[in-house]
mmCIF file of C-alpha atoms in Angstrom:
data_model
loop_
_atom_site.group_PDB
_atom_site.id
_atom_site.type_symbol
_atom_site.label_atom_id
_atom_site.label_comp_id
_atom_site.label_asym_id
_atom_site.label_seq_id
_atom_site.Cartn_x
_atom_site.Cartn_y
_atom_site.Cartn_z
ATOM 1 C CA MET A 1 0.000 0.000 0.000
ATOM 2 C CA THR A 2 2.137 2.864 -1.297
ATOM 3 C CA GLN A 3 0.159 5.049 -3.684
ATOM 4 C CA ASN A 4 -1.883 7.588 -1.725
ATOM 5 C CA SER A 5 -0.930 5.767 1.445
ATOM 6 C CA PRO A 6 -3.023 6.817 4.451
ATOM 7 C CA ARG A 7 -1.390 8.786 7.225
ATOM 8 C CA LEU A 8 -1.225 6.523 10.240
ATOM 9 C CA VAL A 9 -0.271 7.353 13.842
ATOM 10 C CA VAL A 10 0.871 4.403 15.963
ATOM 11 C CA THR A 11 1.076 4.799 19.745
ATOM 12 C CA PRO A 12 1.502 1.417 21.562
ATOM 13 C CA PRO A 13 5.072 1.125 22.932
ATOM 14 C CA PRO A 14 5.210 -2.669 22.355
ATOM 15 C CA ILE A 15 4.778 -2.008 18.623
ATOM 16 C CA CYS A 16 6.828 1.176 18.431
ATOM 17 C CA ASN A 17 9.752 -0.394 20.301
ATOM 18 C CA SER A 18 9.852 -3.492 18.084
ATOM 19 C CA PRO A 19 11.991 -3.128 14.927
ATOM 20 C CA THR A 20 10.273 -6.175 13.426
ATOM 21 C CA LEU A 21 6.730 -4.898 13.954
ATOM 22 C CA ARG A 22 7.647 -1.364 12.889
ATOM 23 C CA LYS A 23 9.057 -2.663 9.616
ATOM 24 C CA GLU A 24 6.039 -4.879 8.971
ATOM 25 C CA LEU A 25 3.693 -1.946 9.442
ATOM 26 C CA SER A 26 5.860 0.569 7.554
ATOM 27 C CA ASP A 27 5.965 -1.795 4.579
ATOM 28 C CA ARG A 28 2.171 -1.693 4.494
ATOM 29 C CA PHE A 29 1.759 1.962 5.468
ATOM 30 C CA PRO A 30 4.790 4.042 4.402
ATOM 31 C CA GLN A 31 3.368 7.185 6.029
ATOM 32 C CA ALA A 32 3.152 5.620 9.486
ATOM 33 C CA TRP A 33 4.394 7.730 12.417
ATOM 34 C CA PHE A 34 5.597 5.866 15.508
ATOM 35 C CA ASN A 35 5.435 7.090 19.091
ATOM 36 C CA THR A 36 8.956 7.156 20.564
ATOM 37 C CA THR A 37 8.107 8.371 24.077
ATOM 38 C CA GLY A 38 8.030 4.846 25.548
ATOM 39 C CA ARG A 39 4.558 5.476 26.993
ATOM 40 C CA TYR A 40 1.026 6.049 25.806
ATOM 41 C CA LEU A 41 0.125 9.574 24.739
ATOM 42 C CA SER A 42 -1.846 12.223 26.594
ATOM 43 C CA GLU A 43 -4.865 13.947 25.076
ATOM 44 C CA GLU A 44 -2.808 16.984 24.062
ATOM 45 C CA GLU A 45 -0.011 14.846 22.592
ATOM 46 C CA LEU A 46 -2.407 12.743 20.554
ATOM 47 C CA ILE A 47 -4.037 15.855 19.122
ATOM 48 C CA HIS A 48 -0.603 17.280 18.277
ATOM 49 C CA TYR A 49 0.811 14.210 16.567
ATOM 50 C CA ALA A 50 -2.375 12.967 14.896
ATOM 51 C CA GLY A 51 -3.783 16.230 13.575
ATOM 52 C CA GLU A 52 -3.484 15.092 9.945
ATOM 53 C CA ALA A 53 -3.998 11.370 10.533
ATOM 54 C CA ASP A 54 -6.375 9.241 8.495
ATOM 55 C CA ALA A 55 -6.012 6.350 10.935
ATOM 56 C CA LEU A 56 -4.914 5.660 14.494
ATOM 57 C CA LEU A 57 -3.482 2.464 15.941
ATOM 58 C CA ILE A 58 -3.824 2.897 19.689
ATOM 59 C CA GLY A 59 -3.513 0.887 22.880
ATOM 60 C CA ARG A 60 -4.360 2.360 26.293
ATOM 61 C CA ASP A 61 -4.402 5.968 25.063
ATOM 62 C CA GLY A 62 -7.638 7.738 25.913
ATOM 63 C CA VAL A 63 -9.825 8.661 22.943
ATOM 64 C CA THR A 64 -12.177 11.503 23.837
ATOM 65 C CA ASP A 65 -14.629 13.742 22.040
ATOM 66 C CA LYS A 66 -12.066 16.547 22.261
ATOM 67 C CA ILE A 67 -9.493 14.432 20.423
ATOM 68 C CA LEU A 68 -11.932 13.323 17.739
ATOM 69 C CA SER A 69 -13.089 16.920 17.188
ATOM 70 C CA ALA A 70 -9.470 17.910 16.537
ATOM 71 C CA LEU A 71 -8.829 15.141 13.980
ATOM 72 C CA PRO A 72 -11.027 15.999 10.966
ATOM 73 C CA ARG A 73 -9.353 13.496 8.609
ATOM 74 C CA LEU A 74 -9.655 10.512 10.939
ATOM 75 C CA LYS A 75 -11.584 7.583 9.464
ATOM 76 C CA ILE A 76 -10.661 4.535 11.554
ATOM 77 C CA ILE A 77 -9.144 3.502 14.869
ATOM 78 C CA ALA A 78 -7.554 0.069 15.171
ATOM 79 C CA LYS A 79 -7.212 -1.115 18.765
ATOM 80 C CA TYR A 80 -4.103 -2.929 20.006
ATOM 81 C CA GLY A 81 -5.392 -5.054 22.882
ATOM 82 C CA VAL A 82 -8.897 -5.973 23.882
ATOM 83 C CA GLY A 83 -10.277 -3.479 26.427
ATOM 84 C CA LEU A 84 -12.363 -0.601 25.069
ATOM 85 C CA ASP A 85 -12.902 1.318 28.315
ATOM 86 C CA ASN A 86 -10.443 4.037 27.232
ATOM 87 C CA ILE A 87 -12.481 4.911 24.136
ATOM 88 C CA ASP A 88 -15.556 7.167 24.051
ATOM 89 C CA GLN A 89 -17.611 5.021 21.702
ATOM 90 C CA GLN A 90 -20.537 7.453 21.588
ATOM 91 C CA ALA A 91 -18.134 10.140 20.395
ATOM 92 C CA LEU A 92 -16.901 7.751 17.697
ATOM 93 C CA GLU A 93 -20.462 7.427 16.412
ATOM 94 C CA ARG A 94 -20.967 11.199 16.421
ATOM 95 C CA HIS A 95 -17.762 11.748 14.460
ATOM 96 C CA GLN A 96 -18.415 8.730 12.199
ATOM 97 C CA VAL A 97 -15.077 7.121 13.004
ATOM 98 C CA GLU A 98 -14.930 3.347 12.686
ATOM 99 C CA LEU A 99 -13.443 1.185 15.450
ATOM 100 C CA ARG A 100 -11.996 -2.281 14.839
ATOM 101 C CA TRP A 101 -10.465 -4.702 17.312
ATOM 102 C CA THR A 102 -10.111 -8.438 17.908
ATOM 103 C CA GLU A 103 -11.753 -9.913 20.988
ATOM 104 C CA GLY A 104 -9.899 -12.401 23.163
ATOM 105 C CA ILE A 105 -6.685 -12.404 21.174
ATOM 106 C CA ASN A 106 -4.498 -12.181 24.306
ATOM 107 C CA ARG A 107 -6.566 -14.627 26.355
ATOM 108 C CA ARG A 108 -3.884 -17.260 26.794
ATOM 109 C CA SER A 109 -1.221 -14.800 27.888
ATOM 110 C CA VAL A 110 -3.432 -13.243 30.580
ATOM 111 C CA ALA A 111 -4.730 -16.641 31.688
ATOM 112 C CA GLU A 112 -1.204 -18.008 32.108
ATOM 113 C CA LEU A 113 -0.199 -15.022 34.272
ATOM 114 C CA THR A 114 -3.342 -15.596 36.331
ATOM 115 C CA LEU A 115 -2.391 -19.230 36.844
ATOM 116 C CA SER A 116 1.113 -18.096 37.830
ATOM 117 C CA PHE A 117 -0.434 -15.825 40.463
ATOM 118 C CA ILE A 118 -2.682 -18.602 41.755
ATOM 119 C CA LEU A 119 0.178 -21.060 42.154
ATOM 120 C CA GLY A 120 2.574 -18.417 43.435
ATOM 121 C CA LEU A 121 0.171 -17.272 46.151
ATOM 122 C CA CYS A 122 -0.783 -20.791 47.170
ATOM 123 C CA HIS A 123 2.830 -21.931 47.471
ATOM 124 C CA ASN A 124 4.138 -18.675 48.950
ATOM 125 C CA VAL A 125 6.594 -18.384 46.060
ATOM 126 C CA PHE A 126 6.755 -14.599 45.879
ATOM 127 C CA ARG A 127 7.066 -13.823 49.569
ATOM 128 C CA ALA A 128 9.472 -16.691 50.280
ATOM 129 C CA GLY A 129 11.704 -15.587 47.426
ATOM 130 C CA ALA A 130 11.708 -11.970 48.603
ATOM 131 C CA ASP A 131 12.521 -13.074 52.168
ATOM 132 C CA LEU A 132 15.420 -15.200 50.975
ATOM 133 C CA LYS A 133 16.926 -12.288 49.062
ATOM 134 C CA GLN A 134 16.838 -10.371 52.353
ATOM 135 C CA GLY A 135 18.736 -13.150 54.100
ATOM 136 C CA GLN A 136 15.727 -14.833 55.736
ATOM 137 C CA TRP A 137 15.532 -18.638 55.494
ATOM 138 C CA ALA A 138 11.777 -18.875 56.210
ATOM 139 C CA LYS A 139 10.481 -22.222 54.956
ATOM 140 C CA GLU A 140 6.777 -21.403 54.823
ATOM 141 C CA GLY A 141 5.530 -23.545 51.974
ATOM 142 C CA GLY A 142 1.959 -22.334 51.743
ATOM 143 C CA ARG A 143 -0.891 -24.533 50.569
ATOM 144 C CA MET A 144 -1.648 -26.836 47.661
ATOM 145 C CA LEU A 145 -4.110 -25.812 44.959
ATOM 146 C CA LYS A 146 -5.569 -29.317 44.912
ATOM 147 C CA GLY A 147 -8.897 -29.406 46.731
ATOM 148 C CA LYS A 148 -9.301 -25.623 46.872
ATOM 149 C CA THR A 149 -12.189 -23.600 45.447
ATOM 150 C CA VAL A 150 -11.298 -21.068 42.774
ATOM 151 C CA GLY A 151 -13.875 -18.395 41.977
ATOM 152 C CA ILE A 152 -13.839 -16.807 38.515
ATOM 153 C CA ILE A 153 -15.711 -13.510 38.240
ATOM 154 C CA GLY A 154 -16.231 -12.827 34.559
ATOM 155 C CA CYS A 155 -16.257 -15.921 32.363
ATOM 156 C CA GLY A 156 -15.538 -14.442 28.953
ATOM 157 C CA HIS A 157 -12.569 -15.275 26.748
ATOM 158 C CA ILE A 158 -9.953 -14.961 29.505
ATOM 159 C CA GLY A 159 -12.071 -16.359 32.314
ATOM 160 C CA MET A 160 -12.858 -19.436 30.240
ATOM 161 C CA GLU A 161 -9.180 -19.931 29.443
ATOM 162 C CA VAL A 162 -8.340 -19.784 33.163
ATOM 163 C CA VAL A 163 -10.982 -22.415 33.871
ATOM 164 C CA ARG A 164 -9.464 -24.697 31.228
ATOM 165 C CA LEU A 165 -5.951 -24.227 32.627
ATOM 166 C CA LEU A 166 -7.193 -25.171 36.103
ATOM 167 C CA GLN A 167 -8.663 -28.514 35.035
ATOM 168 C CA PRO A 168 -5.594 -30.697 35.790
ATOM 169 C CA PHE A 169 -5.251 -29.311 39.343
ATOM 170 C CA GLU A 170 -8.210 -31.142 40.886
ATOM 171 C CA CYS A 171 -9.752 -28.020 42.356
ATOM 172 C CA THR A 172 -13.366 -26.863 42.423
ATOM 173 C CA VAL A 173 -14.094 -23.992 40.044
ATOM 174 C CA TRP A 174 -17.005 -21.608 40.509
ATOM 175 C CA VAL A 175 -17.884 -19.027 37.873
ATOM 176 C CA ARG A 176 -20.040 -15.928 37.795
ATOM 177 C CA ASP A 177 -20.896 -14.134 34.562
ATOM 178 C CA ILE A 178 -23.701 -11.916 33.311
ATOM 179 C CA LEU A 179 -24.331 -14.469 30.551
ATOM 180 C CA ASP A 180 -25.548 -18.041 30.834
ATOM 181 C CA ARG A 181 -22.465 -20.264 30.972
ATOM 182 C CA SER A 182 -24.249 -23.552 31.649
ATOM 183 C CA GLU A 183 -23.011 -25.176 28.434
ATOM 184 C CA PHE A 184 -19.403 -24.210 29.179
ATOM 185 C CA CYS A 185 -19.759 -25.431 32.760
ATOM 186 C CA ALA A 186 -21.112 -28.770 31.576
ATOM 187 C CA GLU A 187 -18.092 -29.082 29.294
ATOM 188 C CA THR A 188 -15.475 -28.189 31.939
ATOM 189 C CA GLY A 189 -17.027 -29.219 35.255
ATOM 190 C CA ALA A 190 -17.169 -25.654 36.542
ATOM 191 C CA VAL A 191 -20.204 -24.574 38.567
ATOM 192 C CA GLU A 192 -22.212 -21.384 38.109
ATOM 193 C CA LYS A 193 -22.747 -19.461 41.357
ATOM 194 C CA ARG A 194 -24.164 -16.147 42.485
ATOM 195 C CA PHE A 195 -21.647 -13.354 43.045
ATOM 196 C CA GLU A 196 -22.143 -13.391 46.814
ATOM 197 C CA GLU A 197 -21.632 -17.159 46.946
ATOM 198 C CA VAL A 198 -18.331 -16.865 45.126
ATOM 199 C CA LEU A 199 -17.185 -14.054 47.411
ATOM 200 C CA ARG A 200 -17.928 -16.013 50.578
ATOM 201 C CA GLY A 201 -16.850 -19.473 49.482
ATOM 202 C CA ALA A 202 -13.787 -19.117 47.249
ATOM 203 C CA ASP A 203 -10.269 -19.792 48.474
ATOM 204 C CA ILE A 204 -8.947 -17.897 45.460
ATOM 205 C CA LEU A 205 -10.989 -15.188 43.726
ATOM 206 C CA SER A 206 -9.862 -14.102 40.241
ATOM 207 C CA LEU A 207 -11.361 -11.143 38.363
ATOM 208 C CA HIS A 208 -11.812 -11.173 34.578
ATOM 209 C CA VAL A 209 -14.409 -8.502 33.848
ATOM 210 C CA PRO A 210 -14.335 -5.488 31.527
ATOM 211 C CA LEU A 211 -14.427 -2.054 33.142
ATOM 212 C CA THR A 212 -17.976 -0.693 33.014
ATOM 213 C CA ASP A 213 -20.185 1.397 35.270
ATOM 214 C CA GLN A 214 -21.397 -1.887 36.781
ATOM 215 C CA THR A 215 -17.941 -3.346 37.467
ATOM 216 C CA ARG A 216 -16.134 -0.216 38.651
ATOM 217 C CA ASN A 217 -15.213 -0.810 42.322
ATOM 218 C CA MET A 218 -17.208 -4.050 42.336
ATOM 219 C CA MET A 219 -14.627 -5.271 44.843
ATOM 220 C CA ASP A 220 -15.275 -2.530 47.383
ATOM 221 C CA LYS A 221 -14.852 -2.676 51.142
ATOM 222 C CA ASN A 222 -18.090 -4.607 51.598
ATOM 223 C CA ALA A 223 -17.224 -7.202 48.944
ATOM 224 C CA ILE A 224 -13.697 -7.722 50.256
ATOM 225 C CA HIS A 225 -15.053 -8.037 53.794
ATOM 226 C CA GLN A 226 -17.213 -10.977 52.672
ATOM 227 C CA MET A 227 -14.187 -12.973 51.521
ATOM 228 C CA ARG A 228 -12.591 -15.602 53.712
ATOM 229 C CA LEU A 229 -9.734 -14.517 55.958
ATOM 230 C CA THR A 230 -7.569 -17.140 54.264
ATOM 231 C CA ALA A 231 -8.567 -16.180 50.723
ATOM 232 C CA PHE A 232 -6.495 -14.668 47.938
ATOM 233 C CA LEU A 233 -7.721 -11.980 45.511
ATOM 234 C CA ILE A 234 -6.288 -11.751 41.988
ATOM 235 C CA ASN A 235 -6.940 -8.958 39.491
ATOM 236 C CA THR A 236 -5.642 -9.144 35.928
ATOM 237 C CA SER A 237 -8.584 -7.280 34.378
ATOM 238 C CA ARG A 238 -8.730 -3.517 35.046
ATOM 239 C CA GLY A 239 -7.425 -1.694 38.102
ATOM 240 C CA GLU A 240 -10.593 0.270 38.749
ATOM 241 C CA VAL A 241 -12.537 -2.936 39.353
ATOM 242 C CA VAL A 242 -10.960 -3.092 42.840
ATOM 243 C CA ASP A 243 -11.159 -0.373 45.493
ATOM 244 C CA GLN A 244 -7.431 -0.226 46.190
ATOM 245 C CA ASP A 245 -7.835 1.610 49.502
ATOM 246 C CA ALA A 246 -10.177 -1.113 50.749
ATOM 247 C CA LEU A 247 -7.771 -3.797 49.523
ATOM 248 C CA LYS A 248 -4.829 -2.126 51.247
ATOM 249 C CA GLU A 249 -6.762 -1.923 54.498
ATOM 250 C CA ALA A 250 -7.685 -5.623 54.339
ATOM 251 C CA LEU A 251 -4.099 -6.662 53.591
ATOM 252 C CA LEU A 252 -2.629 -4.525 56.369
ATOM 253 C CA LYS A 253 -5.206 -5.655 58.927
ATOM 254 C CA GLY A 254 -4.909 -9.310 57.925
ATOM 255 C CA THR A 255 -8.581 -9.676 57.038
ATOM 256 C CA LEU A 256 -7.450 -10.982 53.625
ATOM 257 C CA SER A 257 -4.600 -13.458 53.333
ATOM 258 C CA GLY A 258 -3.059 -12.032 50.187
ATOM 259 C CA ALA A 259 -3.571 -10.569 46.743
ATOM 260 C CA ALA A 260 -1.933 -10.293 43.343
ATOM 261 C CA LEU A 261 -2.408 -7.344 40.995
ATOM 262 C CA ASP A 262 -1.294 -6.895 37.408
ATOM 263 C CA VAL A 263 -3.446 -3.774 36.979
ATOM 264 C CA PHE A 264 -3.966 -0.584 38.958
ATOM 265 C CA ALA A 265 -6.416 2.309 39.076
ATOM 266 C CA GLN A 266 -3.499 4.586 38.230
ATOM 267 C CA GLU A 267 -0.660 3.274 36.110
ATOM 268 C CA PRO A 268 2.103 3.407 37.124
ATOM 269 C CA PRO A 269 0.764 3.208 40.706
ATOM 270 C CA GLU A 270 1.906 5.792 43.239
ATOM 271 C CA ASP A 271 0.552 4.257 46.447
ATOM 272 C CA GLN A 272 3.813 3.035 47.931
ATOM 273 C CA GLU A 273 2.072 1.845 51.096
ATOM 274 C CA LEU A 274 -0.021 -0.536 49.015
ATOM 275 C CA LEU A 275 2.958 -1.734 46.977
ATOM 276 C CA ALA A 276 4.932 -2.375 50.176
ATOM 277 C CA CYS A 277 2.371 -4.799 51.599
ATOM 278 C CA PRO A 278 4.301 -8.064 52.064
ATOM 279 C CA ASN A 279 1.233 -10.127 51.204
ATOM 280 C CA LEU A 280 0.671 -8.310 47.887
ATOM 281 C CA MET A 281 2.248 -9.586 44.670
ATOM 282 C CA VAL A 282 2.447 -7.110 41.782
ATOM 283 C CA THR A 283 3.412 -6.931 38.120
ATOM 284 C CA PRO A 284 3.310 -3.839 35.840
ATOM 285 C CA HIS A 285 0.305 -4.710 33.630
ATOM 286 C CA ILE A 286 2.133 -7.432 31.704
ATOM 287 C CA GLY A 287 -0.697 -9.972 31.494
ATOM 288 C CA GLY A 288 -1.217 -9.543 27.766
ATOM 289 C CA ASN A 289 2.419 -8.773 27.020
ATOM 290 C CA ALA A 290 3.891 -12.191 26.379
ATOM 291 C CA GLN A 291 5.892 -11.885 23.172
ATOM 292 C CA GLU A 292 3.514 -14.125 21.246
ATOM 293 C CA ALA A 293 0.501 -12.115 22.430
ATOM 294 C CA VAL A 294 2.123 -8.782 21.557
ATOM 295 C CA GLU A 295 2.818 -9.985 18.023
ATOM 296 C CA ALA A 296 -0.657 -11.445 17.610
ATOM 297 C CA MET A 297 -2.392 -8.280 18.844
ATOM 298 C CA ALA A 298 -0.199 -6.064 16.668
ATOM 299 C CA ARG A 299 -0.722 -8.111 13.509
ATOM 300 C CA ALA A 300 -4.462 -8.275 14.101
ATOM 301 C CA ALA A 301 -4.536 -4.463 14.292
ATOM 302 C CA PHE A 302 -2.385 -4.218 11.138
ATOM 303 C CA GLN A 303 -4.843 -6.459 9.314
ATOM 304 C CA HIS A 304 -7.833 -4.401 10.449
ATOM 305 C CA LEU A 305 -6.221 -1.294 8.948
ATOM 306 C CA GLU A 306 -5.260 -3.021 5.719
ATOM 307 C CA ASP A 307 -8.750 -4.497 5.335
ATOM 308 C CA TYR A 308 -10.372 -1.106 5.901
ATOM 309 C CA PHE A 309 -8.267 0.745 3.323
ATOM 310 C CA SER A 310 -8.637 -2.080 0.815
ATOM 311 C CA GLU A 311 -12.432 -2.037 0.893
#
């Protein structure tokens, strides 16, 4: 695609920092501009760099009505990743800008990190390793996953993949989703439960919901208080799904045994008191960033753009 090539602005650092992916995209779109800041762009930066763009390839950058109003040439946005909570979709309709993305493309990567968290929390891997590096030989081996109850809140693409990965571990799996998952449960042996039942009965609670008005702070102080004292909470979905102040309080008071977070309400997080909790395991939003997932998400976005401009 060289003659009258569309002007494309590309923001996701995993694409912009990859010579291989940059070349693949530049070969298709010679007028592509790549973000070199190493981070996603602010509203003002996106307006500045994309003022003449026909297309955007974005990740976690916010797309607002103000941005769309300032980009008169924009025809399409291709989304790197799966979450759409950073995009004002009503504004897209008003400005007649098309949005394309691929659902569930990073499901395995996120599910594998979730399983790593589950096993790491159960077997005290993270805390024991940190203690050893500080010179403490504390042989606290934790608990086995076998025989435990794992609660999955949100049984979409990623939640289902987590359920499948758990099958060899001989644990009980409960799921809660807004859709009927009876067929999937019959296939995998998982059991559908009410939200409150999962909260109160799970040994490990893992969140896999999109960020919406209904899921924002769904794990608030009241919800966390209903969990078992010995339970673990895992969030690899969106940071705003968990009230981080309530989680910090529960971890510090010992009313929750432990937690693992790959996502935060503010990224990077600034609450050092939360990050310092010894019973909290953290990663910097890497769930979907396994190399294979990065390449798959990038190439899916490339294809969406090529399909659009070939139509």
